[in-house]
PDB file of C-alpha atoms in Angstrom:
ATOM      1  CA  MET A   1      53.142  79.472 128.632  1.00  0.00           C
ATOM      2  CA  ASN A   2      56.237  78.074 130.337  1.00  0.00           C
ATOM      3  CA  SER A   3      58.475  79.723 127.755  1.00  0.00           C
ATOM      4  CA  ILE A   4      56.764  83.044 128.372  1.00  0.00           C
ATOM      5  CA  ALA A   5      56.995  82.599 132.134  1.00  0.00           C
ATOM      6  CA  ALA A   6      60.740  81.956 131.839  1.00  0.00           C
ATOM      7  CA  LEU A   7      61.143  85.188 129.876  1.00  0.00           C
ATOM      8  CA  ILE A   8      59.455  87.373 132.491  1.00  0.00           C
ATOM      9  CA  LYS A   9      62.558  87.772 134.666  1.00  0.00           C
ATOM     10  CA  GLU A  10      65.263  87.641 132.005  1.00  0.00           C
ATOM     11  CA  ASN A  11      63.572  89.649 129.235  1.00  0.00           C
ATOM     12  CA  PRO A  12      60.310  91.339 130.296  1.00  0.00           C
ATOM     13  CA  ALA A  13      59.839  93.131 126.963  1.00  0.00           C
ATOM     14  CA  GLU A  14      60.103  89.837 125.051  1.00  0.00           C
ATOM     15  CA  ALA A  15      57.704  88.191 127.533  1.00  0.00           C
ATOM     16  CA  GLU A  16      55.198  90.993 126.939  1.00  0.00           C
ATOM     17  CA  SER A  17      55.563  90.568 123.178  1.00  0.00           C
ATOM     18  CA  MET A  18      54.956  86.815 123.469  1.00  0.00           C
ATOM     19  CA  VAL A  19      51.825  87.408 125.594  1.00  0.00           C
ATOM     20  CA  GLU A  20      50.516  89.752 122.880  1.00  0.00           C
ATOM     21  CA  LYS A  21      51.177  87.126 120.199  1.00  0.00           C
ATOM     22  CA  LEU A  22      49.513  84.422 122.287  1.00  0.00           C
ATOM     23  CA  SER A  23      46.514  86.718 122.836  1.00  0.00           C
ATOM     24  CA  ALA A  24      46.227  87.289 119.078  1.00  0.00           C
ATOM     25  CA  LEU A  25      46.397  83.539 118.458  1.00  0.00           C
ATOM     26  CA  LEU A  26      43.701  82.887 121.068  1.00  0.00           C
ATOM     27  CA  ARG A  27      41.428  85.625 119.662  1.00  0.00           C
ATOM     28  CA  TYR A  28      41.884  84.176 116.173  1.00  0.00           C
ATOM     29  CA  SER A  29      41.017  80.695 117.420  1.00  0.00           C
ATOM     30  CA  LEU A  30      37.911  81.949 119.267  1.00  0.00           C
ATOM     31  CA  ASP A  31      36.652  83.355 115.971  1.00  0.00           C
ATOM     32  CA  PHE A  32      37.352  80.028 114.244  1.00  0.00           C
ATOM     33  CA  ARG A  33      34.596  78.549 112.143  1.00  0.00           C
ATOM     34  CA  THR A  34      35.235  75.447 110.067  1.00  0.00           C
ATOM     35  CA  ASN A  35      34.291  77.117 106.774  1.00  0.00           C
ATOM     36  CA  ARG A  36      35.648  80.619 107.517  1.00  0.00           C
ATOM     37  CA  LEU A  37      37.902  81.988 104.807  1.00  0.00           C
ATOM     38  CA  VAL A  38      40.569  84.560 105.652  1.00  0.00           C
ATOM     39  CA  SER A  39      43.071  86.481 103.596  1.00  0.00           C
ATOM     40  CA  LEU A  40      46.526  85.081 103.071  1.00  0.00           C
ATOM     41  CA  GLU A  41      47.774  88.200 104.860  1.00  0.00           C
ATOM     42  CA  GLU A  42      45.741  87.319 107.997  1.00  0.00           C
ATOM     43  CA  GLU A  43      46.891  83.722 107.882  1.00  0.00           C
ATOM     44  CA  LEU A  44      50.539  84.778 107.517  1.00  0.00           C
ATOM     45  CA  LYS A  45      50.203  87.108 110.519  1.00  0.00           C
ATOM     46  CA  ILE A  46      48.762  84.456 112.832  1.00  0.00           C
ATOM     47  CA  THR A  47      51.239  81.853 111.583  1.00  0.00           C
ATOM     48  CA  THR A  48      54.106  84.265 112.233  1.00  0.00           C
ATOM     49  CA  ASP A  49      52.798  84.883 115.761  1.00  0.00           C
ATOM     50  CA  TYR A  50      52.619  81.124 116.307  1.00  0.00           C
ATOM     51  CA  LEU A  51      56.150  80.604 114.981  1.00  0.00           C
ATOM     52  CA  GLU A  52      57.557  83.392 117.146  1.00  0.00           C
ATOM     53  CA  ILE A  53      56.030  81.790 120.236  1.00  0.00           C
ATOM     54  CA  GLU A  54      57.522  78.435 119.244  1.00  0.00           C
ATOM     55  CA  ALA A  55      60.879  80.072 118.441  1.00  0.00           C
ATOM     56  CA  ALA A  56      60.973  81.360 122.043  1.00  0.00           C
ATOM     57  CA  ARG A  57      60.307  77.803 123.207  1.00  0.00           C
ATOM     58  CA  PHE A  58      62.871  76.143 120.929  1.00  0.00           C
ATOM     59  CA  VAL A  59      65.435  78.989 121.069  1.00  0.00           C
ATOM     60  CA  ASP A  60      68.147  78.048 118.516  1.00  0.00           C
ATOM     61  CA  LYS A  61      66.374  74.999 117.048  1.00  0.00           C
ATOM     62  CA  LEU A  62      63.946  76.814 114.757  1.00  0.00           C
ATOM     63  CA  ASP A  63      64.358  79.083 111.771  1.00  0.00           C
ATOM     64  CA  TYR A  64      61.653  80.021 109.293  1.00  0.00           C
ATOM     65  CA  ASN A  65      61.043  82.186 106.269  1.00  0.00           C
ATOM     66  CA  PHE A  66      58.189  83.194 104.029  1.00  0.00           C
ATOM     67  CA  ASN A  67      58.224  83.628 100.279  1.00  0.00           C
ATOM     68  CA  THR A  68      54.811  85.115  99.663  1.00  0.00           C
ATOM     69  CA  PRO A  69      54.314  87.906  97.131  1.00  0.00           C
ATOM     70  CA  SER A  70      52.317  90.879  98.392  1.00  0.00           C
ATOM     71  CA  SER A  71      50.153  90.575  95.267  1.00  0.00           C
ATOM     72  CA  LEU A  72      48.585  87.472  96.856  1.00  0.00           C
ATOM     73  CA  LYS A  73      47.814  89.008 100.263  1.00  0.00           C
ATOM     74  CA  THR A  74      44.072  89.256  99.565  1.00  0.00           C
ATOM     75  CA  GLU A  75      43.712  85.665  98.305  1.00  0.00           C
ATOM     76  CA  LYS A  76      41.414  83.587 100.525  1.00  0.00           C
ATOM     77  CA  LEU A  77      42.042  80.285 102.279  1.00  0.00           C
ATOM     78  CA  PRO A  78      40.511  78.560 105.299  1.00  0.00           C
ATOM     79  CA  ALA A  79      41.513  79.914 108.695  1.00  0.00           C
ATOM     80  CA  PHE A  80      44.359  77.972 110.314  1.00  0.00           C
ATOM     81  CA  THR A  81      45.529  76.417 107.049  1.00  0.00           C
ATOM     82  CA  LEU A  82      49.135  77.619 107.265  1.00  0.00           C
ATOM     83  CA  GLN A  83      49.221  77.380 111.039  1.00  0.00           C
ATOM     84  CA  THR A  84      48.161  73.722 110.840  1.00  0.00           C
ATOM     85  CA  LEU A  85      50.892  72.948 108.303  1.00  0.00           C
ATOM     86  CA  VAL A  86      53.535  74.694 110.411  1.00  0.00           C
ATOM     87  CA  GLU A  87      52.294  73.114 113.641  1.00  0.00           C
ATOM     88  CA  ASN A  88      52.742  69.728 111.995  1.00  0.00           C
ATOM     89  CA  VAL A  89      56.437  70.542 111.462  1.00  0.00           C
ATOM     90  CA  ILE A  90      56.813  71.753 115.070  1.00  0.00           C
ATOM     91  CA  LYS A  91      55.193  68.611 116.447  1.00  0.00           C
ATOM     92  CA  HIS A  92      56.877  66.026 114.228  1.00  0.00           C
ATOM     93  CA  VAL A  93      60.244  67.590 113.404  1.00  0.00           C
ATOM     94  CA  VAL A  94      61.341  70.446 115.662  1.00  0.00           C
ATOM     95  CA  SER A  95      60.340  68.816 118.955  1.00  0.00           C
ATOM     96  CA  LYS A  96      62.110  65.560 118.045  1.00  0.00           C
ATOM     97  CA  ARG A  97      65.458  66.888 116.802  1.00  0.00           C
ATOM     98  CA  SER A  98      68.463  68.395 118.481  1.00  0.00           C
ATOM     99  CA  ASP A  99      69.659  70.256 115.386  1.00  0.00           C
ATOM    100  CA  LYS A 100      68.039  73.299 113.804  1.00  0.00           C
ATOM    101  CA  THR A 101      64.893  72.891 111.744  1.00  0.00           C
ATOM    102  CA  GLU A 102      64.250  75.272 108.888  1.00  0.00           C
ATOM    103  CA  ILE A 103      60.678  75.870 107.775  1.00  0.00           C
ATOM    104  CA  HIS A 104      59.994  77.452 104.394  1.00  0.00           C
ATOM    105  CA  VAL A 105      56.515  78.759 103.591  1.00  0.00           C
ATOM    106  CA  SER A 106      55.741  79.890 100.074  1.00  0.00           C
ATOM    107  CA  ALA A 107      52.705  80.943  98.124  1.00  0.00           C
ATOM    108  CA  TYR A 108      52.262  81.572  94.437  1.00  0.00           C
ATOM    109  CA  ASN A 109      49.646  81.775  91.733  1.00  0.00           C
ATOM    110  CA  SER A 110      49.416  78.795  89.430  1.00  0.00           C
ATOM    111  CA  ASP A 111      46.930  79.025  86.572  1.00  0.00           C
ATOM    112  CA  GLY A 112      44.690  81.346  88.599  1.00  0.00           C
ATOM    113  CA  SER A 113      44.777  79.234  91.762  1.00  0.00           C
ATOM    114  CA  LEU A 114      46.518  79.984  95.032  1.00  0.00           C
ATOM    115  CA  GLN A 115      49.221  77.407  95.779  1.00  0.00           C
ATOM    116  CA  VAL A 116      50.704  77.202  99.272  1.00  0.00           C
ATOM    117  CA  GLU A 117      53.693  75.062 100.234  1.00  0.00           C
ATOM    118  CA  VAL A 118      55.404  74.287 103.524  1.00  0.00           C
ATOM    119  CA  CYS A 119      58.747  72.508 103.427  1.00  0.00           C
ATOM    120  CA  ASP A 120      61.278  71.742 106.155  1.00  0.00           C
ATOM    121  CA  ASN A 121      64.678  70.104 106.435  1.00  0.00           C
ATOM    122  CA  GLY A 122      63.370  67.179 108.476  1.00  0.00           C
ATOM    123  CA  PRO A 123      63.419  63.500 107.538  1.00  0.00           C
ATOM    124  CA  GLY A 124      60.180  63.688 105.545  1.00  0.00           C
ATOM    125  CA  PHE A 125      57.123  61.459 105.575  1.00  0.00           C
ATOM    126  CA  SER A 126      54.571  59.988 103.220  1.00  0.00           C
ATOM    127  CA  GLU A 127      50.831  60.424 102.976  1.00  0.00           C
ATOM    128  CA  SER A 128      50.425  56.988 104.549  1.00  0.00           C
ATOM    129  CA  ASN A 129      51.677  58.582 107.799  1.00  0.00           C
ATOM    130  CA  LEU A 130      48.642  60.875 108.010  1.00  0.00           C
ATOM    131  CA  LYS A 131      46.472  59.824 110.929  1.00  0.00           C
ATOM    132  CA  THR A 132      42.735  59.824 110.329  1.00  0.00           C
ATOM    133  CA  GLY A 133      41.029  62.677 112.162  1.00  0.00           C
ATOM    134  CA  HIS A 134      44.270  64.486 113.050  1.00  0.00           C
ATOM    135  CA  GLY A 135      46.101  67.576 111.756  1.00  0.00           C
ATOM    136  CA  LEU A 136      46.754  67.255 108.046  1.00  0.00           C
ATOM    137  CA  ASP A 137      43.972  64.715 107.488  1.00  0.00           C
ATOM    138  CA  THR A 138      41.458  67.090 109.087  1.00  0.00           C
ATOM    139  CA  LEU A 139      42.797  69.983 107.015  1.00  0.00           C
ATOM    140  CA  ARG A 140      42.507  67.891 103.849  1.00  0.00           C
ATOM    141  CA  LYS A 141      38.855  67.136 104.639  1.00  0.00           C
ATOM    142  CA  ARG A 142      38.135  70.817 105.395  1.00  0.00           C
ATOM    143  CA  LEU A 143      39.633  71.827 102.032  1.00  0.00           C
ATOM    144  CA  GLU A 144      37.599  69.224 100.159  1.00  0.00           C
ATOM    145  CA  ASN A 145      34.420  70.313 101.943  1.00  0.00           C
ATOM    146  CA  ILE A 146      34.901  74.083 101.644  1.00  0.00           C
ATOM    147  CA  PHE A 147      36.012  74.039  98.003  1.00  0.00           C
ATOM    148  CA  ASP A 148      33.753  71.181  96.884  1.00  0.00           C
ATOM    149  CA  GLY A 149      36.644  68.949  95.830  1.00  0.00           C
ATOM    150  CA  LYS A 150      38.456  71.718  93.906  1.00  0.00           C
ATOM    151  CA  ALA A 151      41.254  72.036  96.479  1.00  0.00           C
ATOM    152  CA  GLU A 152      43.657  69.417  97.693  1.00  0.00           C
ATOM    153  CA  LEU A 153      46.419  68.778 100.170  1.00  0.00           C
ATOM    154  CA  ALA A 154      49.284  66.725  98.818  1.00  0.00           C
ATOM    155  CA  VAL A 155      52.550  65.434 100.231  1.00  0.00           C
ATOM    156  CA  VAL A 156      55.095  65.651  97.421  1.00  0.00           C
ATOM    157  CA  LYS A 157      58.819  65.300  96.960  1.00  0.00           C
ATOM    158  CA  SER A 158      60.530  68.693  96.920  1.00  0.00           C
ATOM    159  CA  SER A 159      62.488  69.711  93.845  1.00  0.00           C
ATOM    160  CA  THR A 160      65.238  70.970  96.166  1.00  0.00           C
ATOM    161  CA  GLY A 161      67.130  68.694  98.525  1.00  0.00           C
ATOM    162  CA  GLY A 162      65.052  65.567  98.102  1.00  0.00           C
ATOM    163  CA  LYS A 163      62.744  66.503 100.995  1.00  0.00           C
ATOM    164  CA  VAL A 164      58.980  66.381 101.014  1.00  0.00           C
ATOM    165  CA  LEU A 165      56.675  69.331 101.190  1.00  0.00           C
ATOM    166  CA  VAL A 166      53.018  69.737 101.917  1.00  0.00           C
ATOM    167  CA  LYS A 167      51.269  71.552  99.119  1.00  0.00           C
ATOM    168  CA  ILE A 168      47.766  73.000  98.983  1.00  0.00           C
TER     169      ILE A 168
END
């Protein structure tokens, strides 16, 4: 909200755009149900809105891109899956660094299953860093519950740059 308020005088059109994105995010969250599945397209839209709000807050410290084929746009995943993964990067990487953080979101089909990955250029972490009842741990439990153990969240070493990525 403070970032939006700061934009009102210097860039009213951008402030209006951020209010619209925040409104969309709030509407999406009001419709949140633990087991609700949404299309990848919906999840990408709300995650983009979230990232644009955060980009206004972090100005030159945040860059992101998506590599998600349009052929997967109707695939289903739990609401707030991508947003949770990206929020984890914002909270634990972007907010704690002075240099630019790059977030890469990708989705692909692997043997008939939707695979989603979020990777950043931060220092990385291990699964032992996941706090019980918070963020990624909660998402992991939601995935296990919704998909009856047939979905998983894993923290793995990236094949590019030696970083870790979170993969679903």
